[in-house]
Coordinates of N, CA and C in Angstrom, one line a residue:
M1 N 117.8 70.3 56.3 CA 117.2 71.6 56.3 C 118.0 72.5 57.3
D2 N 118.5 73.6 56.8 CA 119.2 74.4 57.8 C 118.3 75.1 58.8
T3 N 118.9 75.8 59.7 CA 118.1 76.4 60.8 C 117.1 77.4 60.3
R4 N 117.5 78.3 59.4 CA 116.6 79.3 58.9 C 115.4 78.7 58.2
E5 N 115.7 77.6 57.4 CA 114.6 76.9 56.7 C 113.7 76.2 57.7
R6 N 114.2 75.7 58.8 CA 113.3 75.0 59.8 C 112.4 76.1 60.4
L7 N 113.0 77.2 60.7 CA 112.2 78.3 61.3 C 111.0 78.7 60.3
V8 N 111.4 78.9 59.1 CA 110.3 79.4 58.1 C 109.3 78.3 57.9
E9 N 109.7 77.0 57.7 CA 108.8 76.0 57.5 C 107.9 75.7 58.7
S10 N 108.5 75.8 59.9 CA 107.7 75.6 61.1 C 106.7 76.7 61.3
T11 N 107.1 77.9 61.0 CA 106.2 79.1 61.1 C 105.0 78.9 60.0
R12 N 105.4 78.5 58.8 CA 104.3 78.2 57.8 C 103.3 77.3 58.3
E13 N 103.7 76.2 58.9 CA 102.8 75.2 59.4 C 101.9 75.7 60.6
L14 N 102.6 76.4 61.5 CA 101.9 76.9 62.6 C 100.9 78.0 62.2
L15 N 101.3 78.9 61.3 CA 100.3 79.9 60.9 C 99.1 79.3 60.2
W16 N 99.3 78.3 59.5 CA 98.1 77.6 58.9 C 97.3 76.9 59.9
E17 N 97.9 76.3 60.9 CA 97.1 75.6 61.9 C 96.5 76.5 62.9
R18 N 97.2 77.6 63.3 CA 96.8 78.4 64.5 C 96.5 79.9 64.2
G19 N 97.0 80.4 63.0 CA 96.9 81.8 62.7 C 98.0 82.5 63.4
Y20 N 98.1 83.8 63.1 CA 99.2 84.6 63.6 C 99.2 84.8 65.1
V21 N 98.0 85.2 65.6 CA 97.8 85.4 67.0 C 98.1 84.1 67.8
G22 N 97.7 83.0 67.3 CA 97.9 81.7 68.0 C 99.2 81.1 67.9
T23 N 100.1 81.7 67.1 CA 101.4 81.2 66.9 C 102.4 82.0 67.7
S24 N 102.9 81.4 68.8 CA 103.8 82.1 69.7 C 105.3 81.8 69.2
P25 N 106.2 82.7 69.6 CA 107.6 82.4 69.3 C 108.1 81.1 69.9
A26 N 107.6 80.8 71.1 CA 107.9 79.5 71.8 C 107.5 78.3 71.0
A27 N 106.3 78.4 70.4 CA 105.8 77.3 69.6 C 106.6 77.1 68.3
I28 N 107.0 78.2 67.7 CA 107.9 78.2 66.5 C 109.2 77.5 66.9
L29 N 109.8 77.9 68.0 CA 111.1 77.4 68.4 C 111.0 75.9 68.7
E30 N 109.9 75.5 69.4 CA 109.7 74.1 69.7 C 109.5 73.3 68.4
R31 N 108.7 73.7 67.5 CA 108.5 73.0 66.3 C 109.7 72.9 65.4
A32 N 110.5 74.0 65.4 CA 111.7 74.0 64.6 C 112.9 73.3 65.3
Q33 N 112.7 73.1 66.5 CA 113.8 72.5 67.4 C 115.1 73.3 67.3
V34 N 114.9 74.6 67.6 CA 116.0 75.5 67.7 C 115.9 76.3 68.9
G35 N 117.0 77.0 69.3 CA 117.0 77.9 70.4 C 116.6 79.3 70.0
Q36 N 116.2 80.1 71.0 CA 115.7 81.4 70.8 C 116.7 82.3 70.1
G37 N 118.0 82.1 70.4 CA 119.0 82.9 69.7 C 119.0 82.7 68.2
S38 N 118.6 81.5 67.8 CA 118.6 81.2 66.3 C 117.5 82.0 65.6
M39 N 116.4 82.2 66.2 CA 115.3 83.0 65.6 C 115.8 84.4 65.4
Y40 N 116.4 85.0 66.4 CA 116.8 86.4 66.4 C 118.1 86.6 65.6
H41 N 118.8 85.5 65.3 CA 119.9 85.6 64.4 C 119.5 85.8 63.0
F42 N 118.4 85.2 62.6 CA 117.9 85.3 61.2 C 116.8 86.3 61.0
F43 N 116.0 86.6 62.1 CA 114.8 87.5 61.9 C 114.8 88.5 63.1
R44 N 114.2 89.6 62.8 CA 114.0 90.7 63.9 C 113.0 90.3 64.9
G45 N 112.2 89.4 64.6 CA 111.2 88.9 65.6 C 110.1 88.1 64.9
K46 N 109.0 87.9 65.6 CA 107.9 87.0 65.1 C 107.3 87.6 63.8
S47 N 107.1 88.9 63.8 CA 106.4 89.5 62.6 C 107.3 89.3 61.4
D48 N 108.6 89.5 61.5 CA 109.6 89.4 60.4 C 109.6 87.9 59.9
L49 N 109.6 87.0 60.8 CA 109.6 85.5 60.5 C 108.2 85.2 59.8
A50 N 107.2 85.7 60.4 CA 105.8 85.4 59.8 C 105.7 85.9 58.4
Q51 N 106.3 87.1 58.1 CA 106.3 87.7 56.8 C 107.0 86.8 55.8
A52 N 108.2 86.3 56.2 CA 109.0 85.3 55.4 C 108.2 84.1 55.2
A53 N 107.5 83.6 56.2 CA 106.7 82.3 56.1 C 105.5 82.5 55.1
M54 N 104.8 83.7 55.2 CA 103.7 83.9 54.3 C 104.2 84.1 52.9
E55 N 105.3 84.8 52.7 CA 105.8 84.9 51.3 C 106.2 83.5 50.8
R56 N 106.8 82.7 51.6 CA 107.1 81.3 51.1 C 105.8 80.5 50.8
T57 N 104.8 80.6 51.6 CA 103.6 79.9 51.4 C 103.0 80.4 50.1
A58 N 102.9 81.7 49.8 CA 102.4 82.2 48.6 C 103.2 81.7 47.4
E59 N 104.5 81.6 47.5 CA 105.4 81.1 46.4 C 105.1 79.7 46.1
V60 N 105.0 78.9 47.2 CA 104.7 77.4 47.0 C 103.3 77.3 46.3
M61 N 102.3 78.0 46.8 CA 101.0 77.9 46.2 C 101.0 78.3 44.7
K62 N 101.7 79.4 44.4 CA 101.8 79.8 43.0 C 102.4 78.7 42.1
Q63 N 103.4 78.0 42.6 CA 104.0 77.0 41.8 C 103.0 75.8 41.6
Q64 N 102.2 75.5 42.6 CA 101.2 74.4 42.5 C 100.1 74.9 41.5
I65 N 99.6 76.1 41.7 CA 98.6 76.6 40.8 C 99.0 76.7 39.4
A66 N 100.2 77.2 39.2 CA 100.7 77.4 37.8 C 100.8 76.0 37.1
A67 N 101.2 75.0 37.9 CA 101.2 73.6 37.3 C 99.8 73.2 36.8
D68 N 98.8 73.5 37.6 CA 97.4 73.2 37.2 C 97.0 74.0 36.0
L69 N 97.2 75.3 36.0 CA 96.7 76.2 35.0 C 97.5 76.3 33.7
L70 N 98.7 75.9 33.8 CA 99.6 75.9 32.6 C 99.8 74.5 32.0
G71 N 99.2 73.6 32.6 CA 99.4 72.2 32.1 C 98.6 71.9 30.8
P72 N 98.5 70.7 30.4 CA 97.8 70.3 29.2 C 96.3 70.4 29.4
G73 N 95.6 70.4 28.2 CA 94.2 70.4 28.2 C 93.6 71.8 27.8
S74 N 92.3 71.8 27.7 CA 91.6 73.0 27.3 C 91.6 73.9 28.5
A75 N 91.2 75.2 28.3 CA 91.1 76.1 29.3 C 90.1 75.7 30.4
Y76 N 89.0 75.2 30.0 CA 88.0 74.7 31.0 C 88.6 73.5 31.8
E77 N 89.3 72.6 31.1 CA 89.8 71.4 31.8 C 90.9 71.9 32.8
R78 N 91.7 72.9 32.5 CA 92.8 73.3 33.4 C 92.2 74.0 34.6
I79 N 91.1 74.8 34.4 CA 90.5 75.5 35.5 C 89.8 74.5 36.4
S80 N 89.1 73.5 35.7 CA 88.5 72.5 36.5 C 89.5 71.7 37.3
G81 N 90.6 71.4 36.7 CA 91.7 70.7 37.4 C 92.2 71.4 38.6
Y82 N 92.3 72.8 38.5 CA 92.7 73.6 39.6 C 91.6 73.5 40.7
L83 N 90.4 73.8 40.3 CA 89.3 73.8 41.3 C 89.1 72.5 42.0
R84 N 89.3 71.4 41.3 CA 89.0 70.1 41.8 C 90.3 69.4 42.4
R85 N 91.4 70.1 42.4 CA 92.6 69.6 43.0 C 92.4 69.1 44.4
D86 N 93.1 68.0 44.8 CA 93.0 67.5 46.1 C 93.5 68.5 47.1
R87 N 92.6 68.8 48.1 CA 92.9 69.8 49.1 C 92.4 69.3 50.5
D88 N 93.1 69.7 51.5 CA 92.6 69.5 52.9 C 91.6 70.6 53.2
V89 N 90.4 70.6 52.7 CA 89.5 71.7 52.7 C 89.1 72.1 54.2
L90 N 89.1 71.1 55.1 CA 88.7 71.5 56.4 C 89.8 72.2 57.2
K91 N 91.0 72.1 56.6 CA 92.1 72.9 57.2 C 92.1 74.3 56.7
G92 N 91.5 74.5 55.5 CA 91.4 75.9 54.9 C 92.6 76.2 54.1
C93 N 92.5 77.4 53.5 CA 93.6 77.9 52.6 C 94.6 78.5 53.5
P94 N 95.9 78.2 53.3 CA 96.9 78.8 54.2 C 97.0 80.3 54.0
V95 N 96.7 80.8 52.8 CA 96.7 82.2 52.6 C 95.4 82.9 53.1
G96 N 94.3 82.3 52.6 CA 93.0 82.8 53.0 C 92.7 82.9 54.5
R97 N 93.2 81.9 55.2 CA 93.1 81.9 56.7 C 93.8 83.1 57.3
M98 N 94.9 83.5 56.8 CA 95.6 84.6 57.3 C 94.9 85.9 57.2
T99 N 94.0 86.0 56.2 CA 93.3 87.3 56.0 C 92.3 87.5 57.1
L100 N 91.9 86.5 57.8 CA 91.0 86.6 58.9 C 91.6 86.9 60.3
D101 N 92.9 86.9 60.3 CA 93.7 87.2 61.5 C 93.7 88.7 61.8
P102 N 93.2 89.2 62.9 CA 93.1 90.6 63.2 C 94.4 91.4 63.1
E103 N 95.5 90.7 63.6 CA 96.7 91.4 63.6 C 97.3 91.5 62.1
I104 N 97.1 90.6 61.3 CA 97.5 90.6 59.9 C 96.7 91.6 59.2
F105 N 95.3 91.6 59.4 CA 94.5 92.6 58.7 C 94.8 94.0 59.1
A106 N 95.2 94.2 60.3 CA 95.5 95.6 60.8 C 96.9 96.1 60.3
S107 N 97.7 95.2 59.8 CA 99.0 95.6 59.3 C 99.1 95.5 57.8
E108 N 99.2 96.7 57.1 CA 99.3 96.6 55.7 C 100.5 95.8 55.2
P109 N 101.7 96.1 55.8 CA 102.9 95.3 55.3 C 102.7 93.8 55.5
A110 N 102.0 93.4 56.6 CA 101.8 91.9 56.8 C 100.8 91.3 55.8
S111 N 99.9 92.1 55.4 CA 98.9 91.6 54.5 C 99.2 91.7 53.0
E112 N 100.3 92.4 52.7 CA 100.7 92.5 51.3 C 100.9 91.2 50.6
P113 N 101.6 90.2 51.2 CA 101.8 88.9 50.4 C 100.5 88.2 50.1
L114 N 99.5 88.5 51.0 CA 98.2 87.8 50.9 C 97.4 88.5 49.7
E115 N 97.4 89.8 49.7 CA 96.7 90.5 48.6 C 97.4 90.2 47.3
E116 N 98.7 90.2 47.3 CA 99.5 89.9 46.0 C 99.2 88.5 45.5
M117 N 99.0 87.6 46.4 CA 98.8 86.2 46.0 C 97.4 86.1 45.4
F118 N 96.4 86.7 46.0 CA 95.0 86.6 45.4 C 95.0 87.4 44.1
S119 N 95.7 88.5 44.0 CA 95.7 89.2 42.7 C 96.4 88.4 41.6
W120 N 97.5 87.8 42.0 CA 98.2 86.9 41.0 C 97.2 85.8 40.6
L121 N 96.6 85.1 41.5 CA 95.7 84.0 41.2 C 94.6 84.5 40.2
A122 N 93.9 85.6 40.5 CA 92.9 86.1 39.6 C 93.4 86.4 38.2
S123 N 94.6 87.0 38.2 CA 95.2 87.3 36.9 C 95.5 86.0 36.1
A124 N 96.1 85.0 36.8 CA 96.4 83.7 36.1 C 95.1 83.0 35.6
M125 N 94.1 83.1 36.4 CA 92.8 82.5 35.9 C 92.2 83.3 34.8
R126 N 92.3 84.6 34.9 CA 91.8 85.5 33.8 C 92.6 85.1 32.5
D127 N 93.9 84.9 32.6 CA 94.7 84.6 31.4 C 94.2 83.3 30.7
V128 N 93.9 82.3 31.5 CA 93.4 81.0 31.0 C 92.1 81.2 30.4
L129 N 91.2 82.0 31.0 CA 89.9 82.2 30.4 C 90.0 83.0 29.1
E130 N 90.8 84.0 29.1 CA 91.0 84.7 27.8 C 91.6 83.9 26.7
E131 N 92.5 83.0 27.1 CA 93.1 82.1 26.1 C 92.0 81.2 25.6
G132 N 91.1 80.7 26.4 CA 90.0 79.9 26.0 C 89.0 80.7 25.1
R133 N 88.8 81.9 25.4 CA 87.9 82.8 24.6 C 88.5 83.0 23.2
R134 N 89.8 83.3 23.2 CA 90.5 83.5 21.9 C 90.5 82.2 21.0
A135 N 90.6 81.1 21.7 CA 90.6 79.8 21.0 C 89.2 79.3 20.5
G136 N 88.2 80.1 20.9 CA 86.8 79.7 20.6 C 86.2 78.7 21.5
E137 N 86.9 78.4 22.6 CA 86.3 77.5 23.5 C 85.2 78.1 24.3
F138 N 85.3 79.4 24.6 CA 84.3 80.1 25.4 C 83.7 81.2 24.5
S139 N 82.5 81.6 24.8 CA 81.8 82.7 24.1 C 82.6 84.0 24.2
P140 N 82.6 84.8 23.2 CA 83.2 86.1 23.3 C 82.6 87.0 24.5
E141 N 81.4 86.7 24.9 CA 80.8 87.5 26.0 C 81.3 87.1 27.4
L142 N 82.1 86.1 27.5 CA 82.7 85.7 28.8 C 83.4 86.9 29.4
P143 N 83.0 87.4 30.6 CA 83.7 88.5 31.2 C 84.9 87.9 32.0
A144 N 86.0 87.7 31.4 CA 87.1 86.9 32.0 C 87.6 87.4 33.4
Q145 N 87.7 88.7 33.5 CA 88.2 89.2 34.8 C 87.2 89.0 35.9
Q146 N 86.0 89.2 35.7 CA 84.9 89.0 36.7 C 84.8 87.6 37.0
V147 N 84.8 86.7 36.0 CA 84.7 85.3 36.3 C 85.9 84.8 37.0
A148 N 87.1 85.2 36.7 CA 88.3 84.8 37.4 C 88.2 85.2 38.9
T149 N 87.8 86.4 39.1 CA 87.6 86.9 40.5 C 86.6 86.0 41.3
A150 N 85.5 85.7 40.6 CA 84.4 84.9 41.2 C 84.9 83.5 41.5
L151 N 85.8 82.9 40.6 CA 86.3 81.6 40.9 C 87.3 81.6 42.1
V152 N 88.0 82.7 42.2 CA 88.9 82.8 43.4 C 88.0 82.8 44.7
A153 N 86.9 83.6 44.6 CA 86.0 83.7 45.7 C 85.3 82.4 46.0
V154 N 85.0 81.6 45.0 CA 84.3 80.3 45.2 C 85.2 79.4 46.0
V155 N 86.5 79.4 45.6 CA 87.5 78.5 46.4 C 87.5 79.0 47.8
Q156 N 87.7 80.3 48.0 CA 87.8 80.7 49.4 C 86.5 80.5 50.2
G157 N 85.4 80.8 49.5 CA 84.1 80.6 50.1 C 83.8 79.1 50.4
G158 N 84.3 78.3 49.5 CA 84.1 76.8 49.6 C 84.8 76.3 50.9
Y159 N 86.0 76.9 51.1 CA 86.7 76.5 52.4 C 85.9 76.9 53.6
V160 N 85.3 78.1 53.6 CA 84.5 78.6 54.7 C 83.3 77.7 54.9
L161 N 82.6 77.4 53.8 CA 81.4 76.5 53.9 C 81.7 75.2 54.5
A162 N 82.8 74.6 54.0 CA 83.2 73.2 54.4 C 83.6 73.3 55.9
R163 N 84.4 74.3 56.3 CA 84.8 74.4 57.7 C 83.6 74.6 58.6
A164 N 82.7 75.5 58.2 CA 81.5 75.8 59.0 C 80.6 74.5 59.3
A165 N 80.5 73.7 58.2 CA 79.7 72.5 58.3 C 80.5 71.2 58.7
H166 N 81.8 71.4 58.9 CA 82.7 70.2 59.1 C 82.4 69.1 58.1
E167 N 82.3 69.6 56.8 CA 81.9 68.7 55.8 C 82.6 69.1 54.5
P168 N 83.6 68.3 54.0 CA 84.3 68.7 52.8 C 83.4 68.7 51.5
A169 N 82.3 68.0 51.6 CA 81.4 68.0 50.4 C 80.9 69.4 50.1
R170 N 80.8 70.3 51.1 CA 80.4 71.7 50.8 C 81.3 72.4 49.9
F171 N 82.6 72.2 50.0 CA 83.6 72.8 49.1 C 83.3 72.2 47.6
D172 N 83.1 70.9 47.5 CA 82.8 70.3 46.2 C 81.6 70.9 45.6
E173 N 80.5 71.1 46.4 CA 79.3 71.7 45.9 C 79.6 73.1 45.3
A174 N 80.4 73.9 46.0 CA 80.7 75.2 45.5 C 81.5 75.2 44.2
V175 N 82.4 74.3 44.1 CA 83.2 74.1 42.9 C 82.3 73.6 41.7
D176 N 81.4 72.6 42.0 CA 80.5 72.1 41.0 C 79.6 73.2 40.5
G177 N 79.1 74.1 41.4 CA 78.3 75.2 40.9 C 79.0 76.2 40.1
A178 N 80.3 76.5 40.5 CA 81.1 77.4 39.7 C 81.3 76.9 38.3
L179 N 81.7 75.6 38.2 CA 81.9 75.0 36.9 C 80.7 74.9 36.0
A180 N 79.5 74.7 36.7 CA 78.3 74.7 35.9 C 78.0 76.1 35.3
L181 N 78.3 77.1 36.1 CA 78.1 78.5 35.6 C 79.1 78.8 34.5
L182 N 80.4 78.4 34.6 CA 81.4 78.6 33.6 C 81.0 77.8 32.3
A183 N 80.5 76.6 32.5 CA 80.1 75.8 31.3 C 79.0 76.5 30.5
A184 N 78.3 77.4 31.0 CA 77.3 78.1 30.2 C 77.9 79.0 29.2
Y185 N 79.2 79.3 29.4 CA 79.9 80.1 28.4 C 80.7 79.3 27.4
R186 N 80.7 78.0 27.6 CA 81.4 77.1 26.6 C 80.7 77.0 25.3
R187 N 81.5 77.0 24.3 CA 80.9 76.8 22.9 C 81.1 75.3 22.6
P188 N 80.2 74.8 21.8 CA 80.3 73.4 21.3 C 81.6 73.2 20.6
Q189 N 82.3 72.1 20.9 CA 83.6 71.9 20.2 C 83.3 71.1 19.0
R190 N 84.1 71.4 17.9 CA 83.9 70.7 16.6 C 84.8 69.5 16.5

């Protein structure tokens, strides 16, 4: 891994672990095992590096989610697969956690990759739900956009519930509830 990549990957890890405020340039340099000049050779400063790291995190997440949502199976099975995917729920969502950081929230440019990621996710889920509706898997009354947004909220809320209770099972309860609600729109398969 070259120096720029080590900086970006180290920042991604630290942002997920500590948030923006808790991630110092010194910690980034130590984790990446590079000198201060290296950071400023590739980036204007911490905010520029953090922006690159958040964009990378969103891109990696999109690839993982697309693999779940575009894989084989019915629409319900693919959404269930995404929701039930193995996660470190007590660590939280690397994108969702950044939305809680006051400096990221206060900066529109810094929060753009986060908003874009969640919009993309809701659209991808909506597309799968609409596909299921067109295929007759779901009732025509299924409000695809609203349900997709609710499913994104369930995942993010599930992280919060699990972290608050220090109990991963709370995430699973939220997912089970969401899938039970979605199942109410399923049509019997012939």
